[in-house]
Short mmCIF file of N, CA, C and O in Angstrom, two decimals:
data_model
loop_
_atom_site.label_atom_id
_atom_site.label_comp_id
_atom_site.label_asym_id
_atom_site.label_seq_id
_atom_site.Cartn_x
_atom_site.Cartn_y
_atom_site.Cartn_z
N UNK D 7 -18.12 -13.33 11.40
CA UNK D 7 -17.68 -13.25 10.03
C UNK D 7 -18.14 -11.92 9.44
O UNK D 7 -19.29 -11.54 9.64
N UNK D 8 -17.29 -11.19 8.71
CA UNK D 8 -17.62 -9.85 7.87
C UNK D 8 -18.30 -10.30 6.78
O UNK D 8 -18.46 -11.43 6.32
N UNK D 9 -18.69 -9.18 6.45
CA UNK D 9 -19.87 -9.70 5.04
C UNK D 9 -19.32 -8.53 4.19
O UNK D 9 -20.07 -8.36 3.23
N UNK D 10 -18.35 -7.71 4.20
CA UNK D 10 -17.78 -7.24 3.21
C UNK D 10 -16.94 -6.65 4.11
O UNK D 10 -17.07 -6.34 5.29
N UNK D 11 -15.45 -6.50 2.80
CA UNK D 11 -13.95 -5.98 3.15
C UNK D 11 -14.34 -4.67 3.28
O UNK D 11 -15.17 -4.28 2.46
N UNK D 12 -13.76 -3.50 4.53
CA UNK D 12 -12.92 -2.44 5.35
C UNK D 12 -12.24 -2.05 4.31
O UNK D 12 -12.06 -0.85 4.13
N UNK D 13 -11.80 -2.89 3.54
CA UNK D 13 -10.91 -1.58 2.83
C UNK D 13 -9.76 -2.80 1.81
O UNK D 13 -9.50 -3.76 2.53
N UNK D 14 -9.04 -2.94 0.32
CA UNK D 14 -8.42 -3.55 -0.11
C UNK D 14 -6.85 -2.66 -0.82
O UNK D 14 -6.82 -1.72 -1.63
N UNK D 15 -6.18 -3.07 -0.43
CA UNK D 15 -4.82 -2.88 -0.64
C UNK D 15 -4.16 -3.85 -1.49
O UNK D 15 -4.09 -5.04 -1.18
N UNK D 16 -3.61 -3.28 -2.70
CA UNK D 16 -3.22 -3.74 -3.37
C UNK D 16 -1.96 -3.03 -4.40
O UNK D 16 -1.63 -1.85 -4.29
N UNK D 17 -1.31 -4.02 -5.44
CA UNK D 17 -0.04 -3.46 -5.88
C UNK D 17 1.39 -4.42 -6.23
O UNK D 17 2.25 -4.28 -7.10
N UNK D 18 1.24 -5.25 -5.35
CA UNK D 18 2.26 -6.41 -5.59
C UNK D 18 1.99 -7.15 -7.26
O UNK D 18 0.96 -7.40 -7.88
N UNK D 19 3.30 -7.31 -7.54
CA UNK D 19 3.46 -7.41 -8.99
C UNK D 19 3.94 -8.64 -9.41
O UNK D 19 3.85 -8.98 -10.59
N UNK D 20 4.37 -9.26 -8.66
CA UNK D 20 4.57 -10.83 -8.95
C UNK D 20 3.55 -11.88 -8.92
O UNK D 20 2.63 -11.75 -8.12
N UNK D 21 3.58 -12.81 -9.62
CA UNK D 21 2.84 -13.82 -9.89
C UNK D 21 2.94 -15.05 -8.66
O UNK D 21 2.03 -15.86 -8.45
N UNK D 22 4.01 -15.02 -8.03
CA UNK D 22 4.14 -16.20 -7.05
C UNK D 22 3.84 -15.56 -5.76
O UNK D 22 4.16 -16.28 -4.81
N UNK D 23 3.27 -14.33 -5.40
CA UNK D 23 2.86 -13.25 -4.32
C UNK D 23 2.05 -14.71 -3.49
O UNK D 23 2.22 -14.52 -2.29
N UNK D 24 1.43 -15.76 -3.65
CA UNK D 24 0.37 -16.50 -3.20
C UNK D 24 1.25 -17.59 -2.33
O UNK D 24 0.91 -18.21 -1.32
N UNK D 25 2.53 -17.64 -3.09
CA UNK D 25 3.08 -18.56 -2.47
C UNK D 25 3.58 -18.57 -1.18
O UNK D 25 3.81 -19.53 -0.45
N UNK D 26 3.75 -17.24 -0.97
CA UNK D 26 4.28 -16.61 0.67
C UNK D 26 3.27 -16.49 1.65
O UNK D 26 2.15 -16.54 1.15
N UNK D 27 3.30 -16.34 2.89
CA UNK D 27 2.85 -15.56 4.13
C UNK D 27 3.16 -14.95 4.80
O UNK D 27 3.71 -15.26 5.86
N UNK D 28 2.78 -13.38 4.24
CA UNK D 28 3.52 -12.17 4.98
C UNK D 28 2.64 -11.89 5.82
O UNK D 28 1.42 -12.02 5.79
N UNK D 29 3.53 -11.36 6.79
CA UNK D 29 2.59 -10.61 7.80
C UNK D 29 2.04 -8.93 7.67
O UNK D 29 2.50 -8.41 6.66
N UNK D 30 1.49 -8.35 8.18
CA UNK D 30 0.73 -6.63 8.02
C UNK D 30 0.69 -6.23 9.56
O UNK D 30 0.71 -7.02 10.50
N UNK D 31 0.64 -5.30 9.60
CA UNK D 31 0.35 -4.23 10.84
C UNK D 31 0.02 -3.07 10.22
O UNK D 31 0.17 -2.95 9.01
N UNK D 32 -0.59 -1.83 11.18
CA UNK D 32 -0.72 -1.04 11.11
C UNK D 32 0.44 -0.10 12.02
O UNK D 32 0.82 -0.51 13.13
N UNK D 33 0.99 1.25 11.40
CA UNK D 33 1.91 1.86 12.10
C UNK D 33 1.90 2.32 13.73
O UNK D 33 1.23 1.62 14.49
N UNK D 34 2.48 3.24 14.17
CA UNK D 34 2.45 3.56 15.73
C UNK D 34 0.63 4.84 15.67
O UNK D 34 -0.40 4.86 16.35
N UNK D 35 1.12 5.61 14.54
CA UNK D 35 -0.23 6.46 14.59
C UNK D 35 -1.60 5.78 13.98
O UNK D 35 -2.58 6.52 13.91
N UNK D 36 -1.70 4.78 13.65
CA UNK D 36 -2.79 3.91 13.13
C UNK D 36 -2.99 4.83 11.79
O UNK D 36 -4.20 5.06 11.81
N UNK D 37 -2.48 5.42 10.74
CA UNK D 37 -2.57 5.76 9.41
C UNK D 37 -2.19 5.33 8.33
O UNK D 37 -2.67 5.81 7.31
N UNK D 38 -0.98 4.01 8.26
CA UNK D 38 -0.48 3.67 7.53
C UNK D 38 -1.14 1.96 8.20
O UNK D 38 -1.63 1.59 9.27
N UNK D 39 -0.76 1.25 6.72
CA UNK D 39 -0.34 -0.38 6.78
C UNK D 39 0.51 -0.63 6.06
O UNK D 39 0.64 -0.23 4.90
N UNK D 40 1.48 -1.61 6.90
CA UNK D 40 2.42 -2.28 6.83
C UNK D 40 2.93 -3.62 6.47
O UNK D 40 3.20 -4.51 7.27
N UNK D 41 3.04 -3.69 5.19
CA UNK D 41 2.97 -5.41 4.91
C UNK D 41 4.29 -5.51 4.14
O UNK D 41 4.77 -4.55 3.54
N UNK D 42 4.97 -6.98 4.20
CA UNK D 42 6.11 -7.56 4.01
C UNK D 42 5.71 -8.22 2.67
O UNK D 42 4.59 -8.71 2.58
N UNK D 43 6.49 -8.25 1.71
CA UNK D 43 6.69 -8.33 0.41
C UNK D 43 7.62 -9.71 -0.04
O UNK D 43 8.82 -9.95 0.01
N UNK D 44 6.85 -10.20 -0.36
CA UNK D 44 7.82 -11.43 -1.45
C UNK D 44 8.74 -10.77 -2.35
O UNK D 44 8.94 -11.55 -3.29
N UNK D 45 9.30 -9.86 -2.49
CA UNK D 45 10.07 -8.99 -3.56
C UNK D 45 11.53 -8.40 -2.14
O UNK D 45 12.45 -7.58 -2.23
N UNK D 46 11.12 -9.25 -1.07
CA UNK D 46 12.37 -8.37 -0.08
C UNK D 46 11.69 -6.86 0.03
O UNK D 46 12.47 -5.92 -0.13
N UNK D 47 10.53 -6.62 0.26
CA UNK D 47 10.67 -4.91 0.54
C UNK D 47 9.35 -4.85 1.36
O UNK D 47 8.40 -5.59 1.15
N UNK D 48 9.43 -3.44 2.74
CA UNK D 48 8.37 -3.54 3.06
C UNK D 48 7.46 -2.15 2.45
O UNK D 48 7.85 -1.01 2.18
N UNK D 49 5.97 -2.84 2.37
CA UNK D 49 5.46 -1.80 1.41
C UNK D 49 4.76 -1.01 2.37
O UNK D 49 4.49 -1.58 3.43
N UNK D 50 4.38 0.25 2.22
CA UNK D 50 3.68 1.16 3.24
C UNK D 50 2.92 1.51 2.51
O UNK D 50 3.23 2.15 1.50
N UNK D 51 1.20 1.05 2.93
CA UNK D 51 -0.19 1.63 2.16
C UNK D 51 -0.62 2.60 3.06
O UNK D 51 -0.68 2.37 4.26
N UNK D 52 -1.06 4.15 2.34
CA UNK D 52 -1.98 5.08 3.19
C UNK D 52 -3.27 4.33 3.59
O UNK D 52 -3.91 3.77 2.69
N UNK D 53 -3.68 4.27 4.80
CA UNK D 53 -4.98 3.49 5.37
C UNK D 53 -6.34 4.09 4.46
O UNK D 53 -7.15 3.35 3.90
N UNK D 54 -6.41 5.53 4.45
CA UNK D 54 -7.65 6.21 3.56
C UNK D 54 -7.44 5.79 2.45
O UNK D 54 -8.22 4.95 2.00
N UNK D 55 -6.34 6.24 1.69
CA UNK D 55 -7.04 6.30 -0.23
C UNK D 55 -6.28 4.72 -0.88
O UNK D 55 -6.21 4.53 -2.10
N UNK D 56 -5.67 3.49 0.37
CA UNK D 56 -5.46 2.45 -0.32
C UNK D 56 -4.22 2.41 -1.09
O UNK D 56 -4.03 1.44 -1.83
N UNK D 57 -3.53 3.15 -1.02
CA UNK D 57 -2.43 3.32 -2.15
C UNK D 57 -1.36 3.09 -1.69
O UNK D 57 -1.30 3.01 -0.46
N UNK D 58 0.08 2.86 -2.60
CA UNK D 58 1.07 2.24 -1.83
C UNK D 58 1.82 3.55 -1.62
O UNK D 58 1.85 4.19 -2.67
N UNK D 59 2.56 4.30 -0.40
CA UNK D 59 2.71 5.36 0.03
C UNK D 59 4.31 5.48 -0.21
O UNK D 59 5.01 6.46 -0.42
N UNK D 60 4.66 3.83 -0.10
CA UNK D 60 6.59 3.59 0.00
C UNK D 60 6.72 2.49 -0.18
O UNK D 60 5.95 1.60 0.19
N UNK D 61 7.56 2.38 -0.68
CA UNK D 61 8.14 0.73 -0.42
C UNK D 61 9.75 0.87 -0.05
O UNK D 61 10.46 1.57 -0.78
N UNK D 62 10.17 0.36 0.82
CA UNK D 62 11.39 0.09 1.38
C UNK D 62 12.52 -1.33 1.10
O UNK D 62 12.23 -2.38 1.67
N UNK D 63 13.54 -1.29 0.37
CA UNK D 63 14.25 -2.48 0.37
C UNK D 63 15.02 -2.99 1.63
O UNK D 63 15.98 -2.38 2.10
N UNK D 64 14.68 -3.82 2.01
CA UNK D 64 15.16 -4.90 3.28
C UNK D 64 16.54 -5.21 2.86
O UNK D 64 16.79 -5.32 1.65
N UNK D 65 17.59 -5.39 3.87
CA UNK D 65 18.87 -5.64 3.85
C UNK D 65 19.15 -6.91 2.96
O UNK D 65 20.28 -6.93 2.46
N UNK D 66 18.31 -7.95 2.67
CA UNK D 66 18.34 -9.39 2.23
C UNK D 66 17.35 -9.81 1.24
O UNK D 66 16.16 -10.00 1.50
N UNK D 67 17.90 -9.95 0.12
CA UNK D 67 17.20 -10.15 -1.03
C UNK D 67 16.19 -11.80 -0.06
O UNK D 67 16.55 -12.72 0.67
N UNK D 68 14.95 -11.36 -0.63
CA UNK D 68 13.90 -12.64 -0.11
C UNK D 68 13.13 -11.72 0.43
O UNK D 68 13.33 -10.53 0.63
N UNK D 69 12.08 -12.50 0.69
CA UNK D 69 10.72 -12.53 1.25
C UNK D 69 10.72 -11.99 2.29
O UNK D 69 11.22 -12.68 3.17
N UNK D 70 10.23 -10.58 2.75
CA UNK D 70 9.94 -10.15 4.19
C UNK D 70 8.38 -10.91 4.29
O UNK D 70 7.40 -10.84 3.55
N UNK D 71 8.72 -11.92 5.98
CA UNK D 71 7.51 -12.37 5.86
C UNK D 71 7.28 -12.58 7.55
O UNK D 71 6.67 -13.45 8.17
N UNK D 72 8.08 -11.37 7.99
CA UNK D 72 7.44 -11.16 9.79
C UNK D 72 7.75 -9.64 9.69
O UNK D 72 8.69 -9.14 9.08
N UNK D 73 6.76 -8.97 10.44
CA UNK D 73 7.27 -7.47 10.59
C UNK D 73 6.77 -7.09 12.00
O UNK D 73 6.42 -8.10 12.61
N UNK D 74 6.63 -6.01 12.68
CA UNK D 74 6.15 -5.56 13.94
C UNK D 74 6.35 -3.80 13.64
O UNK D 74 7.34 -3.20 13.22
N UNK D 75 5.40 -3.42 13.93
CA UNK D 75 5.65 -1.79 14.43
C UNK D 75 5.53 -0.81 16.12
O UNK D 75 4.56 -0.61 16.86
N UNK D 76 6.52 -0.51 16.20
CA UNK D 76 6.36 -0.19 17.97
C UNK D 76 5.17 0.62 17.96
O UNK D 76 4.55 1.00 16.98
N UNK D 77 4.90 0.88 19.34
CA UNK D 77 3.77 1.13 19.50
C UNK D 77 3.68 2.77 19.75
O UNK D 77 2.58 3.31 19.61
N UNK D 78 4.78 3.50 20.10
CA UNK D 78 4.39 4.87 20.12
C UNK D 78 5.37 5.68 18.94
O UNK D 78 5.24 6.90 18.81
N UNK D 79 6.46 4.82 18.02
CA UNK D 79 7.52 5.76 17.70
C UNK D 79 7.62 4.99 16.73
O UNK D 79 7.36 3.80 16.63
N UNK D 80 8.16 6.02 15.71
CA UNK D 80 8.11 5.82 13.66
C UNK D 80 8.74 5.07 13.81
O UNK D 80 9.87 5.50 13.57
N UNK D 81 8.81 3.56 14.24
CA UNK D 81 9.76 2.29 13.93
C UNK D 81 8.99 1.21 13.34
O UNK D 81 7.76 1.13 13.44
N UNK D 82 9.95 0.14 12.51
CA UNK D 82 9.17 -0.74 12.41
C UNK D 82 10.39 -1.85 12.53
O UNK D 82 11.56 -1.51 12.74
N UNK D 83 10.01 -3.15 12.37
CA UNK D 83 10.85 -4.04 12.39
C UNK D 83 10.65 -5.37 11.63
O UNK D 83 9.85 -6.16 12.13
N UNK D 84 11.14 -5.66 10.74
CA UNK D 84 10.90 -6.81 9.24
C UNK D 84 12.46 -7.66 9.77
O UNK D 84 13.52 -7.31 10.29
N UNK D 85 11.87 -8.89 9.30
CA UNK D 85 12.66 -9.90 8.73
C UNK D 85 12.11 -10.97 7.85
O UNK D 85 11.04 -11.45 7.48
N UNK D 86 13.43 -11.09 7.70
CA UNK D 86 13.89 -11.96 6.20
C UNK D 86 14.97 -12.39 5.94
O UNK D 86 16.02 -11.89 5.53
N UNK D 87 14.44 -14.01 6.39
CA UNK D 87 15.88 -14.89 5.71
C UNK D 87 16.61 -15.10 7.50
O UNK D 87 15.66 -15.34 8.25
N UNK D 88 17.44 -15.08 7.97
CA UNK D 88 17.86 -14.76 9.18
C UNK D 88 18.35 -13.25 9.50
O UNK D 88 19.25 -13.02 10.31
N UNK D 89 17.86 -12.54 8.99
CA UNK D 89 18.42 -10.72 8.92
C UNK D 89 16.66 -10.10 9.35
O UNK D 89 15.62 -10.17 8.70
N UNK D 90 16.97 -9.51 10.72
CA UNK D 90 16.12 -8.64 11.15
C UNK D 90 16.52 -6.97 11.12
O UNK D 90 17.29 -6.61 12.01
N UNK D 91 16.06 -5.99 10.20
CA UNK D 91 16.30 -5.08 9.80
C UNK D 91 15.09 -4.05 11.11
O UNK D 91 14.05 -4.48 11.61
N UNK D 92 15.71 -2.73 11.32
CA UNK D 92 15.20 -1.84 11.83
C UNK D 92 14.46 -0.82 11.28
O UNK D 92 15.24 -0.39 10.43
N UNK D 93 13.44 -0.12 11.20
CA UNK D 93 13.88 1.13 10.15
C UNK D 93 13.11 2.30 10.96
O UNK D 93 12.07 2.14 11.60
N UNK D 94 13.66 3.25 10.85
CA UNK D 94 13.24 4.29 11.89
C UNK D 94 13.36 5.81 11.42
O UNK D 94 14.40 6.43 11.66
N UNK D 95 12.58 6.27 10.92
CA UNK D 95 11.89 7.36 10.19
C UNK D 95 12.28 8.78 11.01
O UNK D 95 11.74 9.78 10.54
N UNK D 96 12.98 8.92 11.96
CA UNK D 96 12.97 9.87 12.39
C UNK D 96 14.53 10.36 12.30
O UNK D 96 14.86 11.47 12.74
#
């Protein structure tokens, strides 16, 4: 068990944020985190200063609440709803 939080990320603006379970990752270069949004969007926090870096709208209004990021290349991969979206930065 930790005895204090690595680091807190925050920013989500809705009140029912509690009601979901999104998932997080960290990107392919380990600098960013990656978490899925009850608002349909995935949000991108800089790992150092905590802050939200992007947020991205998902093809399908709802809850991104599975995501994955490959492991060597600017991709990531969210779904929501039955719509698995790609998104690829390069």
């Amino acid at each position: 068990m930790c005895s204090s939080d690595l680091a807190n990320y925050t920013g989500f603006s809705t009140p029912n944020y509690h009601d979901y379970k999104v998932e997080a990752c960290f990107d392919y270069s380990d600098s960013l985190v990656l978490v899925g949004s009850p608002l349909g969007k995935l949000v991108v926090f800089d790992l150092i200063n905590e802050k939200i870096a992007q947020e991205v709208s998902h093809s399908l209004l709802g809850p991104v609440v599975s995501l994955t990021s490959h492991s060597s290349r600017d991709r990531v991969a969210t779904a929501a709803g039955n719509v698995v979206t790609i998104f690829d930065n390069n």
